[in-house]
Amino acid sequence: MYPPTTPEQHFASPRLRALRAEFVRHFGDSAGTRLVRAPGRVNLIGDHTDYNGLPVFPMAIQRDMAILFRLRFDGEIRLHNTDPHFAPRRFHLGPEIAPEAQGDWGNYLRAAGQAIFRAHGSLLGIDGVVSGDVPVASGLSSSSALVVACGLALVVANDIKTSSEELAVLLAEGERYVGAEIGGMDQAISLGGQRNAAFRIDFNPLRLQRTPVPPDWTFIVASSLVRAPKSGSARNVYNARTRECREALDAFLDHPKVPGEIDGYEALVGTLSLGEILAVAVQALQNPLLKRLRHTVTEAARVADARAAMLRDDPETFGQLMTSSHRSLRDDYDVSCPELDELVEISLDSGAYGARLTGAGLGGCAVALCRSDSVEPVLAALRRHYYEGRTYEGALDDHLLAAQPSDGASLVELEP
Ligand code: GLA
């Protein structure tokens, strides 16, 4: 469940004061308020595998979405955002909540509200203020962090008994409300992350395997500055890939050499070796389906190999797997872009063990693995060769950061 945590340093801070001040401004006073937070994530390896039931390997990061909220005794949700880009949103909880316009941030709140309502029945609402520092539409899962924070606020407000795995599955399904046929990685790691650890996550049923990140491994996250919102422009490509994967599997399973009992990707990689799968695939499939299936099955194998490499403190192998993953996402899955390729090349040229795009791709961030002695050179090279001469909103620290493996979502204990 959600044991209250001690206040994180950043909440004993201007951010909490700003949240409280906004709450008072909109709702009169802050008596009886509670605070939940849900982190973003960086996926270290295993992208575009989760919706096929294959494993992923993310960690939660230090950036999060927080909601200071108070119960209201009706079914209304009223949420403000400390970021003026996001106008206040309100709606009534129910089993069929009509969406806002496509791409509107309120749809993530509605997604959480509808999912929790459908699973747990009639609910009390909340007044709240949202404050987030996960870069938006950057492949760091700001949207799922918002869905999880809102879902958790409703769980706490209504005193719902559920496990974090149940909630992760419910909210992953619920987030499809915004129209992208997503898998369950982002919600699972936002709820289940732990300090100093990455997790191999398997699906159906959801299972998380903790993997300590060696203390001198640093994952640098670098934004391409190309926005790729899954609720907007990236949605069609994302959904096209999920469809192509289903078509590729159907065509593969029709091949006479494939045993009849295989009914999905997980059974496929559990039954045939990678070599056997690829040998049949070249006979059974044509491009682009051949490339999509090849990425899917090789990426699943890379997840297993990468976790083993992390467990034995072998950054060379982990890095090589990351770079192979990037090439596969670029060449077989067609979800990279020139800017992400450039970030990967700069990282590799300046001493990273490996680098790849992270998340859905088409923009967003790259992630690079360094040891303590290569962190500064890689950061310096990225600053100089990528960010100098480009314009970006806010501070460079919002676009280029060393990710800290962090705790998952929680109810934060507030000083009275
Ligand atoms: C998005 C989705 C995830 C996953 C990744 C790609 O983040 O929300 O479920 O599919 O893309 O790995």
Short mmCIF file of C-alpha atoms and ligand atoms in Angstrom, two decimals:
data_model
loop_
_atom_site.label_atom_id
_atom_site.label_comp_id
_atom_site.label_asym_id
_atom_site.label_seq_id
_atom_site.Cartn_x
_atom_site.Cartn_y
_atom_site.Cartn_z
CA MET A 1 0.00 0.00 0.00
CA TYR A 2 1.14 3.59 0.39
CA PRO A 3 3.00 4.12 3.65
CA PRO A 4 3.31 7.84 4.28
CA THR A 5 6.86 8.94 3.52
CA THR A 6 8.77 11.61 5.37
CA PRO A 7 8.65 14.93 3.47
CA GLU A 8 11.06 14.91 0.56
CA GLN A 9 13.49 17.75 0.69
CA HIS A 10 11.92 19.42 -2.29
CA PHE A 11 8.56 19.59 -0.56
CA ALA A 12 9.97 21.37 2.48
CA SER A 13 10.69 23.97 -0.11
CA PRO A 14 9.42 26.80 -2.24
CA ARG A 15 7.50 24.25 -4.31
CA LEU A 16 5.27 23.25 -1.40
CA ARG A 17 4.84 26.85 -0.33
CA ALA A 18 3.74 27.73 -3.85
CA LEU A 19 1.31 24.82 -3.90
CA ARG A 20 -0.17 25.88 -0.57
CA ALA A 21 -0.44 29.53 -1.62
CA GLU A 22 -2.22 28.53 -4.84
CA PHE A 23 -4.55 26.24 -2.92
CA VAL A 24 -5.48 29.02 -0.51
CA ARG A 25 -5.97 31.45 -3.39
CA HIS A 26 -8.46 29.16 -5.12
CA PHE A 27 -10.12 27.32 -2.24
CA GLY A 28 -9.97 29.76 0.69
CA ASP A 29 -7.73 27.94 3.19
CA SER A 30 -5.54 24.85 3.23
CA ALA A 31 -7.00 23.06 6.24
CA GLY A 32 -7.21 19.29 5.79
CA THR A 33 -5.08 19.19 2.63
CA ARG A 34 -2.94 16.20 1.74
CA LEU A 35 -0.11 15.81 -0.74
CA VAL A 36 0.55 13.00 -3.20
CA ARG A 37 3.40 12.75 -5.66
CA ALA A 38 4.13 10.46 -8.61
CA PRO A 39 7.48 10.43 -10.42
CA GLY A 40 8.32 10.39 -14.09
CA ARG A 41 10.61 7.68 -15.36
CA VAL A 42 13.45 6.96 -17.71
CA ASN A 43 13.34 3.65 -19.50
CA LEU A 44 16.86 2.22 -19.65
CA ILE A 45 16.07 -0.46 -22.23
CA GLY A 46 13.02 -2.28 -23.60
CA ASP A 47 10.95 0.19 -25.59
CA HIS A 48 7.86 -0.66 -27.57
CA THR A 49 7.70 -4.06 -25.91
CA ASP A 50 5.21 -3.55 -23.05
CA TYR A 51 2.05 -3.47 -25.18
CA ASN A 52 3.13 -6.83 -26.60
CA GLY A 53 3.41 -8.28 -23.09
CA LEU A 54 7.23 -8.26 -23.22
CA PRO A 55 9.52 -6.87 -20.51
CA VAL A 56 10.88 -3.36 -19.94
CA PHE A 57 13.62 -1.99 -17.67
CA PRO A 58 12.90 1.53 -16.35
CA MET A 59 13.66 3.48 -13.20
CA ALA A 60 11.65 6.25 -11.54
CA ILE A 61 13.41 9.63 -11.53
CA GLN A 62 13.63 12.59 -9.17
CA ARG A 63 11.15 14.70 -11.20
CA ASP A 64 7.49 14.29 -10.27
CA MET A 65 3.91 15.50 -10.46
CA ALA A 66 2.46 16.52 -7.11
CA ILE A 67 -1.12 17.30 -6.11
CA LEU A 68 -2.09 19.12 -2.94
CA PHE A 69 -5.75 18.25 -2.47
CA ARG A 70 -8.73 18.18 -0.16
CA LEU A 71 -11.79 16.00 -0.24
CA ARG A 72 -15.06 17.52 -1.48
CA PHE A 73 -18.33 15.95 -0.51
CA ASP A 74 -19.68 15.61 -4.01
CA GLY A 75 -18.36 13.90 -7.11
CA GLU A 76 -16.68 16.97 -8.53
CA ILE A 77 -12.96 17.27 -9.39
CA ARG A 78 -11.57 20.82 -9.50
CA LEU A 79 -7.90 21.13 -10.27
CA HIS A 80 -5.68 24.12 -10.84
CA ASN A 81 -2.09 23.98 -12.05
CA THR A 82 0.78 26.12 -10.79
CA ASP A 83 1.95 26.27 -14.42
CA PRO A 84 -0.10 28.97 -16.16
CA HIS A 85 0.13 27.04 -19.45
CA PHE A 86 -2.46 24.69 -18.00
CA ALA A 87 -5.85 26.30 -17.39
CA PRO A 88 -8.01 25.09 -14.46
CA ARG A 89 -10.10 22.01 -15.16
CA ARG A 90 -13.23 20.62 -13.52
CA PHE A 91 -15.52 17.70 -14.20
CA HIS A 92 -17.89 15.33 -12.48
CA LEU A 93 -16.76 11.78 -11.71
CA GLY A 94 -18.70 9.02 -13.44
CA PRO A 95 -18.43 5.92 -15.59
CA GLU A 96 -18.44 7.79 -18.94
CA ILE A 97 -16.67 11.13 -18.60
CA ALA A 98 -16.74 13.14 -21.83
CA PRO A 99 -13.23 14.20 -22.92
CA GLU A 100 -11.82 17.69 -23.41
CA ALA A 101 -10.24 18.56 -26.77
CA GLN A 102 -7.45 16.21 -27.91
CA GLY A 103 -4.14 17.02 -26.23
CA ASP A 104 -5.74 18.88 -23.30
CA TRP A 105 -4.06 18.15 -19.94
CA GLY A 106 -7.50 17.71 -18.36
CA ASN A 107 -7.91 14.44 -20.23
CA TYR A 108 -5.27 12.80 -18.03
CA LEU A 109 -7.26 13.82 -14.95
CA ARG A 110 -10.43 12.51 -16.55
CA ALA A 111 -8.68 9.27 -17.49
CA ALA A 112 -7.75 8.68 -13.84
CA GLY A 113 -11.20 9.73 -12.56
CA GLN A 114 -13.09 7.46 -14.94
CA ALA A 115 -10.83 4.46 -14.26
CA ILE A 116 -11.09 4.76 -10.48
CA PHE A 117 -14.84 5.40 -10.67
CA ARG A 118 -15.44 2.34 -12.86
CA ALA A 119 -13.44 0.08 -10.54
CA HIS A 120 -14.58 1.44 -7.19
CA GLY A 121 -18.04 2.91 -7.72
CA SER A 122 -19.45 6.16 -6.57
CA LEU A 123 -16.71 8.48 -5.34
CA LEU A 124 -16.19 11.71 -3.47
CA GLY A 125 -14.30 14.39 -5.39
CA ILE A 126 -11.33 16.64 -4.69
CA ASP A 127 -10.26 20.25 -4.88
CA GLY A 128 -6.58 20.43 -5.72
CA VAL A 129 -3.55 22.14 -7.16
CA VAL A 130 -1.08 20.33 -9.40
CA SER A 131 2.61 21.17 -9.61
CA GLY A 132 4.93 19.23 -11.89
CA ASP A 133 8.61 19.35 -12.74
CA VAL A 134 8.71 16.42 -15.17
CA PRO A 135 9.47 17.91 -18.59
CA VAL A 136 6.29 17.64 -20.69
CA ALA A 137 6.06 15.50 -23.88
CA SER A 138 9.72 14.52 -23.46
CA GLY A 139 9.56 10.76 -23.17
CA LEU A 140 9.87 10.96 -19.37
CA SER A 141 6.26 10.06 -18.80
CA SER A 142 4.92 13.31 -17.40
CA SER A 143 1.44 12.28 -18.53
CA SER A 144 1.41 8.95 -16.72
CA ALA A 145 2.87 10.64 -13.64
CA LEU A 146 -0.13 12.99 -13.71
CA VAL A 147 -2.57 10.11 -14.16
CA VAL A 148 -0.95 8.25 -11.27
CA ALA A 149 -0.90 11.33 -9.00
CA CYS A 150 -4.57 12.02 -9.71
CA GLY A 151 -5.51 8.35 -9.29
CA LEU A 152 -3.62 8.18 -6.01
CA ALA A 153 -5.27 11.37 -4.73
CA LEU A 154 -8.68 9.76 -5.37
CA VAL A 155 -7.58 6.51 -3.73
CA VAL A 156 -6.43 8.40 -0.63
CA ALA A 157 -9.42 10.74 -0.54
CA ASN A 158 -11.87 7.85 -0.76
CA ASP A 159 -9.88 5.52 1.47
CA ILE A 160 -9.83 2.81 -1.22
CA LYS A 161 -7.95 -0.37 -0.37
CA THR A 162 -5.85 -1.47 -3.32
CA SER A 163 -2.30 -2.62 -4.03
CA SER A 164 0.11 -0.59 -6.11
CA GLU A 165 0.12 -3.38 -8.76
CA GLU A 166 -3.68 -3.31 -9.01
CA LEU A 167 -3.65 0.45 -9.25
CA ALA A 168 -0.91 0.40 -11.92
CA VAL A 169 -2.91 -2.00 -14.10
CA LEU A 170 -6.10 -0.02 -13.62
CA LEU A 171 -4.48 3.31 -14.47
CA ALA A 172 -2.59 1.93 -17.48
CA GLU A 173 -5.86 0.73 -18.93
CA GLY A 174 -7.50 3.98 -17.84
CA GLU A 175 -4.92 6.15 -19.60
CA ARG A 176 -5.93 4.67 -22.96
CA TYR A 177 -8.81 7.14 -22.57
CA VAL A 178 -6.56 9.70 -24.28
CA GLY A 179 -6.44 7.53 -27.40
CA ALA A 180 -2.98 5.94 -27.41
CA GLU A 181 -2.89 2.13 -27.18
CA ILE A 182 -0.21 2.22 -24.49
CA GLY A 183 1.25 -0.62 -22.44
CA GLY A 184 1.68 -0.63 -18.68
CA MET A 185 5.30 0.38 -18.08
CA ASP A 186 4.90 4.02 -17.07
CA GLN A 187 2.22 3.58 -14.43
CA ALA A 188 3.95 0.50 -13.00
CA ILE A 189 7.29 2.22 -12.46
CA SER A 190 5.73 5.48 -11.28
CA LEU A 191 3.98 3.51 -8.55
CA GLY A 192 6.62 0.86 -7.89
CA GLY A 193 9.96 2.64 -8.30
CA GLN A 194 12.52 2.62 -5.49
CA ARG A 195 15.50 4.72 -4.61
CA ASN A 196 18.78 3.42 -6.12
CA ALA A 197 17.04 0.76 -8.18
CA ALA A 198 15.83 -0.01 -11.68
CA PHE A 199 13.14 -2.61 -12.29
CA ARG A 200 12.61 -5.32 -14.82
CA ILE A 201 8.86 -5.26 -15.33
CA ASP A 202 6.87 -8.13 -16.83
CA PHE A 203 3.19 -8.01 -17.64
CA ASN A 204 0.08 -10.21 -17.47
CA PRO A 205 0.33 -10.46 -14.51
CA LEU A 206 2.35 -7.40 -13.57
CA ARG A 207 5.67 -8.32 -11.88
CA LEU A 208 8.48 -5.98 -10.81
CA GLN A 209 12.01 -7.24 -10.17
CA ARG A 210 14.19 -4.84 -8.23
CA THR A 211 17.69 -4.36 -9.60
CA PRO A 212 20.17 -2.19 -7.67
CA VAL A 213 21.84 0.41 -9.87
CA PRO A 214 25.60 0.29 -9.15
CA PRO A 215 26.49 3.49 -7.27
CA ASP A 216 28.93 4.79 -9.86
CA TRP A 217 26.63 4.28 -12.84
CA THR A 218 24.97 7.52 -13.98
CA PHE A 219 22.23 7.73 -16.55
CA ILE A 220 22.25 11.10 -18.30
CA VAL A 221 18.95 12.17 -19.79
CA ALA A 222 19.10 14.65 -22.66
CA SER A 223 16.06 16.15 -24.31
CA SER A 224 16.07 16.47 -28.09
CA LEU A 225 13.83 19.54 -27.57
CA VAL A 226 11.50 17.90 -30.11
CA ARG A 227 8.12 17.44 -28.46
CA ALA A 228 6.36 14.16 -29.07
CA PRO A 229 3.04 14.17 -27.21
CA LYS A 230 1.40 10.74 -27.30
CA SER A 231 -1.97 12.44 -26.97
CA GLY A 232 -1.20 14.49 -30.09
CA SER A 233 1.13 14.19 -33.05
CA ALA A 234 2.93 11.01 -31.94
CA ARG A 235 -0.31 9.15 -31.32
CA ASN A 236 -0.92 7.94 -34.85
CA VAL A 237 2.56 6.51 -35.26
CA TYR A 238 2.35 4.88 -31.84
CA ASN A 239 -0.98 3.26 -32.59
CA ALA A 240 0.20 2.22 -36.07
CA ARG A 241 3.11 0.35 -34.45
CA THR A 242 0.83 -1.51 -32.04
CA ARG A 243 -1.32 -2.56 -35.00
CA GLU A 244 1.68 -3.62 -37.08
CA CYS A 245 2.93 -5.76 -34.20
CA ARG A 246 -0.40 -7.59 -34.03
CA GLU A 247 -0.42 -8.10 -37.80
CA ALA A 248 3.19 -9.31 -37.76
CA LEU A 249 2.40 -11.83 -35.04
CA ASP A 250 -0.70 -13.13 -36.85
CA ALA A 251 1.23 -13.62 -40.08
CA PHE A 252 4.10 -15.27 -38.19
CA LEU A 253 1.80 -17.68 -36.36
CA ASP A 254 0.23 -18.76 -39.68
CA HIS A 255 3.57 -20.10 -40.86
CA PRO A 256 3.61 -23.94 -40.93
CA LYS A 257 6.87 -24.16 -38.97
CA VAL A 258 5.35 -22.39 -35.92
CA PRO A 259 3.95 -24.65 -33.16
CA GLY A 260 0.18 -24.24 -32.79
CA GLU A 261 0.07 -23.50 -29.06
CA ILE A 262 1.78 -20.08 -29.29
CA ASP A 263 -0.77 -17.34 -28.68
CA GLY A 264 1.23 -14.15 -28.10
CA TYR A 265 4.67 -12.56 -28.06
CA GLU A 266 5.43 -13.75 -24.55
CA ALA A 267 4.67 -17.36 -25.49
CA LEU A 268 6.64 -16.89 -28.70
CA VAL A 269 9.89 -15.83 -27.00
CA GLY A 270 9.30 -18.45 -24.30
CA THR A 271 8.92 -21.27 -26.83
CA LEU A 272 11.35 -20.58 -29.69
CA SER A 273 14.93 -19.32 -29.54
CA LEU A 274 15.73 -15.93 -31.00
CA GLY A 275 17.54 -17.63 -33.89
CA GLU A 276 14.53 -19.82 -34.67
CA ILE A 277 12.15 -16.86 -34.55
CA LEU A 278 14.27 -14.76 -36.89
CA ALA A 279 14.73 -17.66 -39.32
CA VAL A 280 10.97 -18.14 -39.63
CA ALA A 281 10.30 -14.39 -39.66
CA VAL A 282 12.32 -13.82 -42.84
CA GLN A 283 10.21 -16.48 -44.57
CA ALA A 284 6.85 -15.49 -43.12
CA LEU A 285 6.98 -11.70 -43.20
CA GLN A 286 7.72 -8.76 -45.41
CA ASN A 287 8.69 -5.23 -44.41
CA PRO A 288 7.65 -3.31 -42.48
CA LEU A 289 6.15 -6.20 -40.47
CA LEU A 290 9.44 -8.15 -40.52
CA LYS A 291 11.29 -5.16 -39.03
CA ARG A 292 8.64 -4.55 -36.38
CA LEU A 293 8.71 -8.15 -35.19
CA ARG A 294 12.52 -8.25 -35.30
CA HIS A 295 12.72 -5.18 -33.07
CA THR A 296 10.17 -6.59 -30.66
CA VAL A 297 11.82 -9.95 -30.07
CA THR A 298 15.43 -8.72 -30.07
CA GLU A 299 14.52 -5.90 -27.67
CA ALA A 300 12.99 -8.40 -25.23
CA ALA A 301 16.24 -10.39 -25.30
CA ARG A 302 18.24 -7.21 -24.71
CA VAL A 303 16.20 -6.48 -21.57
CA ALA A 304 17.18 -9.82 -20.03
CA ASP A 305 20.84 -9.40 -21.02
CA ALA A 306 20.95 -5.81 -19.76
CA ARG A 307 19.55 -6.71 -16.36
CA ALA A 308 22.15 -9.46 -16.02
CA ALA A 309 24.87 -6.95 -16.97
CA MET A 310 23.66 -4.48 -14.33
CA LEU A 311 23.59 -7.20 -11.68
CA ARG A 312 27.24 -8.05 -12.36
CA ASP A 313 28.31 -4.37 -12.63
CA ASP A 314 29.23 -4.61 -16.31
CA PRO A 315 28.59 -1.19 -17.86
CA GLU A 316 30.38 -2.08 -21.12
CA THR A 317 27.84 -4.78 -21.96
CA PHE A 318 24.92 -2.71 -20.68
CA GLY A 319 26.05 0.22 -22.82
CA GLN A 320 26.44 -1.93 -25.95
CA LEU A 321 22.93 -3.26 -25.46
CA MET A 322 21.58 0.29 -25.13
CA THR A 323 23.24 1.31 -28.38
CA SER A 324 21.95 -1.80 -30.19
CA SER A 325 18.52 -0.98 -28.84
CA HIS A 326 18.75 2.51 -30.29
CA ARG A 327 19.73 1.15 -33.71
CA SER A 328 16.85 -1.28 -33.63
CA LEU A 329 14.38 1.48 -32.65
CA ARG A 330 15.82 3.68 -35.40
CA ASP A 331 16.15 1.18 -38.25
CA ASP A 332 13.57 -1.53 -37.52
CA TYR A 333 10.94 0.37 -35.57
CA ASP A 334 11.32 3.74 -37.32
CA VAL A 335 10.68 5.80 -34.18
CA SER A 336 13.89 7.81 -33.96
CA CYS A 337 14.53 11.24 -35.48
CA PRO A 338 17.74 13.05 -36.53
CA GLU A 339 17.91 14.97 -33.24
CA LEU A 340 17.77 11.79 -31.12
CA ASP A 341 20.39 10.16 -33.35
CA GLU A 342 22.60 13.20 -32.86
CA LEU A 343 22.28 13.05 -29.06
CA VAL A 344 23.23 9.37 -29.14
CA GLU A 345 26.27 10.02 -31.34
CA ILE A 346 27.50 12.93 -29.21
CA SER A 347 27.15 10.82 -26.04
CA LEU A 348 29.03 7.89 -27.56
CA ASP A 349 31.77 10.10 -29.00
CA SER A 350 32.36 11.79 -25.64
CA GLY A 351 32.76 8.64 -23.57
CA ALA A 352 29.33 7.17 -22.72
CA TYR A 353 29.20 3.37 -22.56
CA GLY A 354 26.01 3.40 -24.57
CA ALA A 355 23.06 5.59 -25.48
CA ARG A 356 19.58 5.29 -26.89
CA LEU A 357 16.30 7.07 -27.27
CA THR A 358 13.97 6.44 -24.34
CA GLY A 359 10.21 6.05 -24.27
CA ALA A 360 8.06 6.16 -27.36
CA GLY A 361 10.59 8.14 -29.47
CA LEU A 362 9.86 10.48 -32.42
CA GLY A 363 11.29 13.21 -30.19
CA GLY A 364 11.61 13.41 -26.43
CA CYS A 365 14.80 12.27 -24.71
CA ALA A 366 17.87 10.13 -25.14
CA VAL A 367 19.53 8.37 -22.21
CA ALA A 368 23.26 7.66 -21.93
CA LEU A 369 25.17 5.50 -19.47
CA CYS A 370 28.32 6.90 -17.87
CA ARG A 371 30.57 6.09 -14.95
CA SER A 372 31.59 8.88 -12.57
CA ASP A 373 34.64 9.85 -14.63
CA SER A 374 32.72 10.21 -17.90
CA VAL A 375 29.70 12.16 -16.57
CA GLU A 376 31.28 15.61 -16.87
CA PRO A 377 32.84 15.08 -20.34
CA VAL A 378 29.54 13.74 -21.72
CA LEU A 379 27.52 16.59 -20.18
CA ALA A 380 30.03 19.12 -21.51
CA ALA A 381 29.92 17.63 -25.02
CA LEU A 382 26.12 17.64 -25.06
CA ARG A 383 26.02 21.26 -23.86
CA ARG A 384 28.51 22.35 -26.45
CA HIS A 385 27.52 20.29 -29.49
CA TYR A 386 23.78 20.02 -28.97
CA TYR A 387 22.33 22.78 -26.80
CA GLU A 388 24.58 25.72 -27.71
CA GLY A 389 22.87 27.57 -30.50
CA ARG A 390 19.49 25.94 -29.92
CA THR A 391 16.68 27.70 -28.09
CA TYR A 392 14.73 26.08 -25.29
CA GLU A 393 12.21 27.04 -22.65
CA GLY A 394 13.40 27.41 -19.05
CA ALA A 395 16.78 26.32 -17.71
CA LEU A 396 19.11 23.83 -19.36
CA ASP A 397 18.78 21.68 -16.20
CA ASP A 398 15.23 20.91 -17.29
CA HIS A 399 16.50 19.41 -20.54
CA LEU A 400 19.81 17.84 -19.54
CA LEU A 401 20.00 16.00 -16.25
CA ALA A 402 21.62 13.15 -14.41
CA ALA A 403 18.71 10.87 -13.51
CA GLN A 404 18.57 9.64 -9.93
CA PRO A 405 16.80 6.31 -9.43
CA SER A 406 13.98 7.42 -7.12
CA ASP A 407 11.07 6.25 -5.02
CA GLY A 408 7.69 5.61 -6.57
CA ALA A 409 4.46 7.45 -5.90
CA SER A 410 3.50 8.21 -2.31
CA LEU A 411 1.37 10.11 0.08
CA VAL A 412 3.74 12.68 1.55
CA GLU A 413 3.49 13.40 5.25
CA LEU A 414 3.02 17.11 5.76
CA GLU A 415 4.03 19.13 8.76
CA PRO A 416 0.85 20.31 10.44
C1 GLA B 1 5.07 5.16 -23.94
C2 GLA B 1 3.98 4.24 -23.41
C3 GLA B 1 4.58 3.00 -22.79
C4 GLA B 1 5.58 2.33 -23.74
C5 GLA B 1 6.57 3.36 -24.28
C6 GLA B 1 7.48 2.78 -25.33
O1 GLA B 1 5.80 5.67 -22.88
O2 GLA B 1 3.19 4.91 -22.45
O3 GLA B 1 3.55 2.12 -22.41
O4 GLA B 1 4.92 1.66 -24.76
O5 GLA B 1 5.90 4.48 -24.84
O6 GLA B 1 8.27 1.81 -24.76
#
